[in-house]
Amino acid sequence: MKINWGTGIVIAFALFITFILYFVFKVQSDSQYDNELVVEEYYKQELKFENQMTKEQNAIDMTEKISISTSEEGINITFPSDLDLTKVTGKVSLYRPSNQKLDFEVPISLSGPHLLIPKSNLVGGRWDISLDWSYDGKDFLNKKTIYF
């Protein structure tokens, strides 16, 4: 049997498509490859975007900014010294892009200008920190990516 150019090209395309489909089905069916969304209920989050931008702008407009840094003990969040700490409320959300199961939140309760998130709660790697807080009826949002 003789194969001409046209038949060879069709066979090559068929093999290539089979190769690609094999990997698509493998990734979709294997639980090792987790296909989760970045955020649950993505469209609901998108509707809150304008409010989030206002909070971020409020944080940018502050004269003395919040400091988020790493240390040997964990992650340190330092609030401005001119704030009345009893009026600060909110939460710190720690998001791990590589594994949703490691995400957690910490409520803000301050006795001093520093908030420490202990190293024992953290795994090495990238963490996206979102500090959503309010002071005197005004809402703020600070975001930072830290490699721990």
Coordinates of N, CA and C in Angstrom, one line a residue:
M1 N 0.8 -1.2 0.0 CA 0.0 0.0 0.0 C 0.9 1.2 0.0
K2 N 0.6 2.1 -0.9 CA 1.4 3.4 -1.0 C 0.6 4.5 -0.4
I3 N 1.3 5.3 0.4 CA 0.7 6.5 1.1 C 1.2 7.8 0.4
N4 N 0.3 8.6 -0.1 CA 0.7 9.8 -0.8 C 0.8 11.0 0.3
W5 N 1.1 12.2 -0.2 CA 1.3 13.3 0.7 C 0.0 13.7 1.4
G6 N -1.1 13.7 0.8 CA -2.4 14.0 1.4 C -2.7 13.1 2.5
T7 N -2.6 11.8 2.3 CA -2.9 10.8 3.3 C -1.9 10.9 4.5
G8 N -0.7 11.2 4.3 CA 0.3 11.4 5.3 C 0.0 12.6 6.2
I9 N -0.5 13.7 5.6 CA -0.8 14.9 6.3 C -2.1 14.6 7.2
V10 N -3.0 14.0 6.7 CA -4.3 13.6 7.4 C -3.9 12.7 8.6
I11 N -3.1 11.7 8.4 CA -2.6 10.8 9.5 C -1.9 11.6 10.5
A12 N -1.0 12.5 10.1 CA -0.3 13.4 11.1 C -1.2 14.2 11.9
F13 N -2.2 14.9 11.3 CA -3.2 15.7 12.0 C -4.0 14.8 13.0
A14 N -4.4 13.7 12.6 CA -5.2 12.8 13.4 C -4.4 12.3 14.6
L15 N -3.1 12.0 14.4 CA -2.2 11.6 15.6 C -2.0 12.8 16.5
F16 N -1.8 14.0 16.0 CA -1.6 15.2 16.8 C -2.9 15.5 17.6
I17 N -4.0 15.4 17.0 CA -5.3 15.7 17.7 C -5.5 14.6 18.8
T18 N -5.2 13.4 18.5 CA -5.3 12.3 19.5 C -4.4 12.6 20.7
F19 N -3.2 13.0 20.4 CA -2.2 13.3 21.4 C -2.7 14.4 22.4
I20 N -3.2 15.5 21.8 CA -3.7 16.6 22.6 C -4.9 16.2 23.4
L21 N -5.9 15.5 22.8 CA -7.1 15.0 23.5 C -6.7 14.1 24.7
Y22 N -5.7 13.3 24.5 CA -5.3 12.4 25.6 C -4.9 13.2 26.8
F23 N -4.1 14.2 26.6 CA -3.7 15.0 27.8 C -4.8 15.8 28.4
V24 N -5.8 16.3 27.6 CA -6.9 17.1 28.1 C -7.8 16.1 28.9
F25 N -8.1 15.0 28.5 CA -8.8 14.0 29.3 C -8.1 13.6 30.5
K26 N -6.8 13.4 30.4 CA -6.0 13.0 31.6 C -6.1 14.1 32.7
V27 N -5.9 15.3 32.3 CA -5.9 16.4 33.3 C -7.3 16.5 33.9
Q28 N -8.3 16.4 33.1 CA -9.7 16.6 33.6 C -10.1 15.4 34.6
S29 N -9.6 14.2 34.3 CA -10.1 13.1 35.1 C -9.2 12.8 36.3
D30 N -8.0 13.2 36.3 CA -7.0 12.9 37.4 C -7.2 13.9 38.5
S31 N -7.4 13.4 39.8 CA -7.5 14.2 40.9 C -6.2 14.9 41.3
Q32 N -5.1 14.5 40.8 CA -3.8 15.1 41.1 C -3.8 16.5 40.6
Y33 N -4.4 16.7 39.5 CA -4.4 18.1 38.9 C -5.7 18.8 39.3
D34 N -5.5 19.7 40.3 CA -6.7 20.3 40.9 C -7.1 21.5 40.0
N35 N -8.3 21.5 39.6 CA -8.8 22.6 38.7 C -9.8 23.5 39.4
E36 N -9.4 24.0 40.5 CA -10.3 24.9 41.3 C -10.1 26.3 40.8
L37 N -11.1 27.1 41.0 CA -11.1 28.5 40.7 C -10.2 29.3 41.7
V38 N -9.8 30.4 41.3 CA -9.0 31.2 42.2 C -9.8 31.7 43.4
V39 N -11.0 32.1 43.1 CA -12.0 32.5 44.2 C -13.3 31.8 44.0
E40 N -13.9 31.4 45.1 CA -15.2 30.8 45.0 C -16.2 32.0 44.7
E41 N -17.2 31.7 43.9 CA -18.3 32.6 43.5 C -17.6 33.9 42.9
Y42 N -16.9 33.7 41.8 CA -16.2 34.7 41.2 C -17.0 35.9 40.8
Y43 N -18.2 35.7 40.2 CA -19.0 36.8 39.7 C -19.6 37.6 40.9
K44 N -19.9 37.0 42.0 CA -20.3 37.8 43.2 C -19.1 38.7 43.6
Q45 N -17.9 38.2 43.6 CA -16.8 39.0 44.0 C -16.6 40.2 43.0
E46 N -16.8 40.0 41.8 CA -16.7 41.0 40.8 C -17.6 42.2 41.0
L47 N -18.8 41.9 41.5 CA -19.8 43.0 41.8 C -19.3 43.9 42.9
K48 N -18.5 43.4 43.8 CA -18.0 44.1 45.0 C -16.7 44.9 44.6
F49 N -16.3 44.9 43.4 CA -15.0 45.5 43.0 C -14.9 47.0 43.2
E50 N -16.0 47.7 43.0 CA -16.0 49.2 43.1 C -15.8 49.6 44.6
N51 N -16.5 48.9 45.5 CA -16.3 49.1 46.9 C -14.9 48.8 47.4
Q52 N -14.3 47.7 46.8 CA -12.9 47.3 47.1 C -11.9 48.4 46.6
M53 N -12.2 49.0 45.5 CA -11.3 50.1 45.0 C -11.3 51.3 45.9
T54 N -12.5 51.6 46.4 CA -12.7 52.8 47.3 C -11.9 52.5 48.6
K55 N -11.9 51.3 49.1 CA -11.2 50.9 50.3 C -9.7 51.0 50.1
E56 N -9.2 50.5 48.9 CA -7.8 50.6 48.6 C -7.3 52.1 48.5
Q57 N -8.2 52.9 47.9 CA -7.8 54.3 47.7 C -7.7 55.0 49.1
N58 N -8.6 54.6 50.0 CA -8.6 55.2 51.4 C -7.3 54.8 52.1
A59 N -6.8 53.5 51.8 CA -5.5 53.1 52.4 C -4.4 53.9 51.8
I60 N -4.4 54.1 50.5 CA -3.4 54.9 49.9 C -3.3 56.3 50.4
D61 N -4.5 56.9 50.6 CA -4.5 58.3 51.1 C -4.1 58.5 52.5
M62 N -3.9 57.5 53.3 CA -3.4 57.7 54.7 C -2.1 58.3 54.7
T63 N -1.9 59.2 55.7 CA -0.6 59.9 55.8 C 0.5 58.9 56.3
E64 N 0.1 58.1 57.3 CA 1.1 57.1 57.8 C 0.5 55.7 57.4
K65 N 1.2 55.0 56.7 CA 0.8 53.7 56.1 C 1.0 52.5 57.0
I66 N 0.2 51.5 56.8 CA 0.4 50.2 57.5 C 1.6 49.5 56.9
S67 N 2.4 48.8 57.7 CA 3.5 48.1 57.3 C 3.3 46.6 57.5
I68 N 3.5 45.8 56.4 CA 3.4 44.4 56.5 C 4.8 43.8 56.1
S69 N 5.4 43.0 57.1 CA 6.7 42.5 56.9 C 6.8 41.1 57.5
T70 N 7.9 40.4 57.1 CA 8.2 39.1 57.7 C 9.3 39.2 58.7
S71 N 9.3 38.3 59.6 CA 10.3 38.2 60.6 C 10.5 36.7 61.0
E72 N 11.4 36.4 62.0 CA 11.6 35.1 62.4 C 10.4 34.5 63.1
E73 N 9.6 35.3 63.7 CA 8.4 34.8 64.4 C 7.2 34.6 63.5
G74 N 7.1 35.3 62.3 CA 6.0 35.2 61.4 C 5.8 36.4 60.6
I75 N 4.6 36.8 60.4 CA 4.3 38.0 59.6 C 3.8 39.1 60.6
N76 N 4.5 40.3 60.5 CA 4.2 41.4 61.4 C 3.4 42.4 60.6
I77 N 2.3 42.9 61.2 CA 1.5 44.0 60.6 C 1.6 45.1 61.7
T78 N 2.1 46.2 61.2 CA 2.2 47.4 62.1 C 1.3 48.5 61.7
F79 N 0.4 48.9 62.6 CA -0.6 50.0 62.4 C 0.1 51.3 62.7
P80 N -0.4 52.4 62.1 CA 0.1 53.7 62.5 C -0.1 54.0 64.0
S81 N 0.9 54.7 64.5 CA 0.9 55.0 66.0 C -0.2 56.0 66.4
D82 N -0.7 56.8 65.4 CA -1.6 57.9 65.7 C -3.1 57.4 65.8
L83 N -3.3 56.1 65.6 CA -4.7 55.6 65.6 C -5.1 55.1 67.0
D84 N -6.4 55.3 67.3 CA -6.9 54.8 68.6 C -7.2 53.3 68.3
L85 N -6.4 52.4 68.9 CA -6.4 51.0 68.5 C -7.7 50.3 68.9
T86 N -8.5 50.9 69.9 CA -9.8 50.3 70.3 C -10.8 50.5 69.2
K87 N -10.6 51.4 68.2 CA -11.6 51.6 67.2 C -11.3 50.9 65.9
V88 N -10.2 50.1 65.9 CA -9.8 49.3 64.7 C -10.4 48.0 64.7
T89 N -11.2 47.7 63.7 CA -11.8 46.3 63.6 C -11.6 45.8 62.2
G90 N -11.7 44.5 62.0 CA -11.5 43.9 60.7 C -10.9 42.5 60.7
K91 N -10.4 42.1 59.6 CA -9.8 40.8 59.5 C -8.6 40.8 58.5
V92 N -7.7 39.9 58.8 CA -6.6 39.6 57.9 C -6.8 38.3 57.2
S93 N -6.8 38.3 55.8 CA -7.1 37.1 55.1 C -5.7 36.7 54.4
L94 N -5.3 35.5 54.7 CA -4.1 35.0 54.0 C -4.5 33.9 53.0
Y95 N -4.1 34.2 51.8 CA -4.5 33.4 50.6 C -3.3 32.7 50.0
R96 N -3.4 31.4 49.9 CA -2.3 30.6 49.3 C -2.7 30.2 47.9
P97 N -2.1 30.9 46.8 CA -2.5 30.6 45.5 C -2.4 29.1 45.1
S98 N -1.4 28.4 45.6 CA -1.2 27.1 45.2 C -2.0 26.0 45.9
N99 N -2.7 26.4 47.0 CA -3.5 25.4 47.7 C -4.5 26.1 48.5
Q100 N -5.8 26.0 48.1 CA -6.9 26.6 48.8 C -7.1 26.1 50.2
K101 N -6.7 24.9 50.5 CA -6.9 24.4 51.8 C -6.0 25.1 52.9
L102 N -5.0 25.8 52.5 CA -4.2 26.5 53.4 C -4.6 27.9 53.7
D103 N -5.7 28.4 53.0 CA -6.2 29.8 53.3 C -6.8 29.9 54.6
F104 N -6.6 31.0 55.3 CA -7.3 31.2 56.6 C -7.4 32.7 56.8
E105 N -8.2 33.1 57.8 CA -8.4 34.4 58.2 C -8.2 34.6 59.7
V106 N -7.7 35.8 60.1 CA -7.4 36.1 61.5 C -8.1 37.4 61.8
P107 N -9.0 37.5 62.8 CA -9.6 38.7 63.2 C -8.6 39.7 63.8
I108 N -8.8 41.0 63.6 CA -7.9 42.0 64.1 C -8.4 42.3 65.6
S109 N -7.5 42.1 66.5 CA -7.8 42.5 67.9 C -6.4 43.0 68.4
L110 N -6.3 44.3 68.6 CA -5.0 44.9 68.9 C -5.0 45.4 70.4
S111 N -3.8 45.1 71.0 CA -3.5 45.6 72.3 C -2.4 46.6 72.2
G112 N -1.7 46.5 71.1 CA -0.6 47.4 70.7 C -0.6 47.7 69.2
P113 N 0.3 48.5 68.7 CA 0.2 48.8 67.3 C 0.7 47.6 66.3
H114 N 1.1 46.5 66.9 CA 1.6 45.4 66.1 C 0.6 44.2 66.2
L115 N 0.5 43.5 65.1 CA -0.3 42.3 65.0 C 0.6 41.2 64.4
L116 N 0.8 40.1 65.1 CA 1.7 39.0 64.6 C 0.9 37.8 64.2
I117 N 1.2 37.3 63.0 CA 0.6 36.0 62.6 C 1.7 35.0 62.7
P118 N 1.6 34.1 63.6 CA 2.7 33.2 64.0 C 3.2 32.3 62.8
K119 N 4.5 32.0 62.8 CA 5.1 31.2 61.8 C 4.5 29.8 61.8
S120 N 4.0 29.3 62.9 CA 3.5 28.0 63.0 C 2.2 27.8 62.1
N121 N 1.5 28.9 61.8 CA 0.3 28.8 61.0 C 0.7 28.9 59.5
L122 N 1.9 29.1 59.1 CA 2.3 29.4 57.8 C 3.2 28.3 57.2
V123 N 3.0 28.0 55.9 CA 3.9 27.1 55.2 C 4.8 28.0 54.3
G124 N 6.0 27.6 54.0 CA 6.9 28.3 53.1 C 6.3 28.5 51.7
G125 N 6.5 29.6 51.1 CA 6.1 29.9 49.8 C 5.4 31.3 49.7
R126 N 4.6 31.4 48.6 CA 3.9 32.7 48.4 C 2.6 32.8 49.2
W127 N 2.4 33.9 49.8 CA 1.1 34.3 50.5 C 0.7 35.6 50.0
D128 N -0.6 35.7 49.7 CA -1.3 37.0 49.3 C -2.0 37.4 50.6
I129 N -1.7 38.5 51.1 CA -2.3 39.0 52.4 C -3.2 40.2 52.0
S130 N -4.4 40.1 52.6 CA -5.4 41.1 52.4 C -5.9 41.6 53.7
L131 N -5.7 42.8 54.1 CA -6.0 43.4 55.4 C -7.2 44.3 55.2
D132 N -8.4 43.8 55.5 CA -9.7 44.5 55.4 C -10.1 45.0 56.7
W133 N -10.0 46.3 56.9 CA -10.2 46.9 58.3 C -11.0 48.2 58.2
S134 N -11.5 48.6 59.3 CA -12.2 49.9 59.4 C -11.8 50.6 60.6
Y135 N -11.8 52.0 60.5 CA -11.4 52.8 61.6 C -12.4 54.0 61.6
D136 N -13.1 54.2 62.7 CA -14.0 55.4 62.8 C -15.0 55.5 61.6
G137 N -15.5 54.4 61.2 CA -16.5 54.3 60.2 C -16.0 54.4 58.8
K138 N -14.7 54.4 58.6 CA -14.1 54.5 57.3 C -13.4 53.2 57.0
D139 N -13.6 52.6 55.8 CA -13.1 51.3 55.5 C -11.8 51.4 54.7
F140 N -10.9 50.4 55.0 CA -9.6 50.4 54.3 C -9.3 49.0 53.8
L141 N -8.5 48.9 52.8 CA -8.0 47.6 52.3 C -6.6 47.7 51.9
N142 N -5.7 46.9 52.5 CA -4.3 46.8 52.2 C -4.0 45.4 51.7
K143 N -3.3 45.3 50.6 CA -2.9 44.1 50.0 C -1.4 44.0 49.8
K144 N -0.9 42.8 50.0 CA 0.6 42.6 49.8 C 0.8 41.1 49.5
T145 N 1.8 40.9 48.7 CA 2.3 39.5 48.4 C 3.6 39.3 49.2
I146 N 3.7 38.2 49.9 CA 4.9 37.9 50.7 C 5.3 36.5 50.4
Y147 N 6.6 36.4 50.3 CA 7.2 35.0 50.1 C 7.8 34.6 51.4
F148 N 7.3 33.6 52.1 CA 7.7 33.3 53.4 C 8.5 32.0 53.4

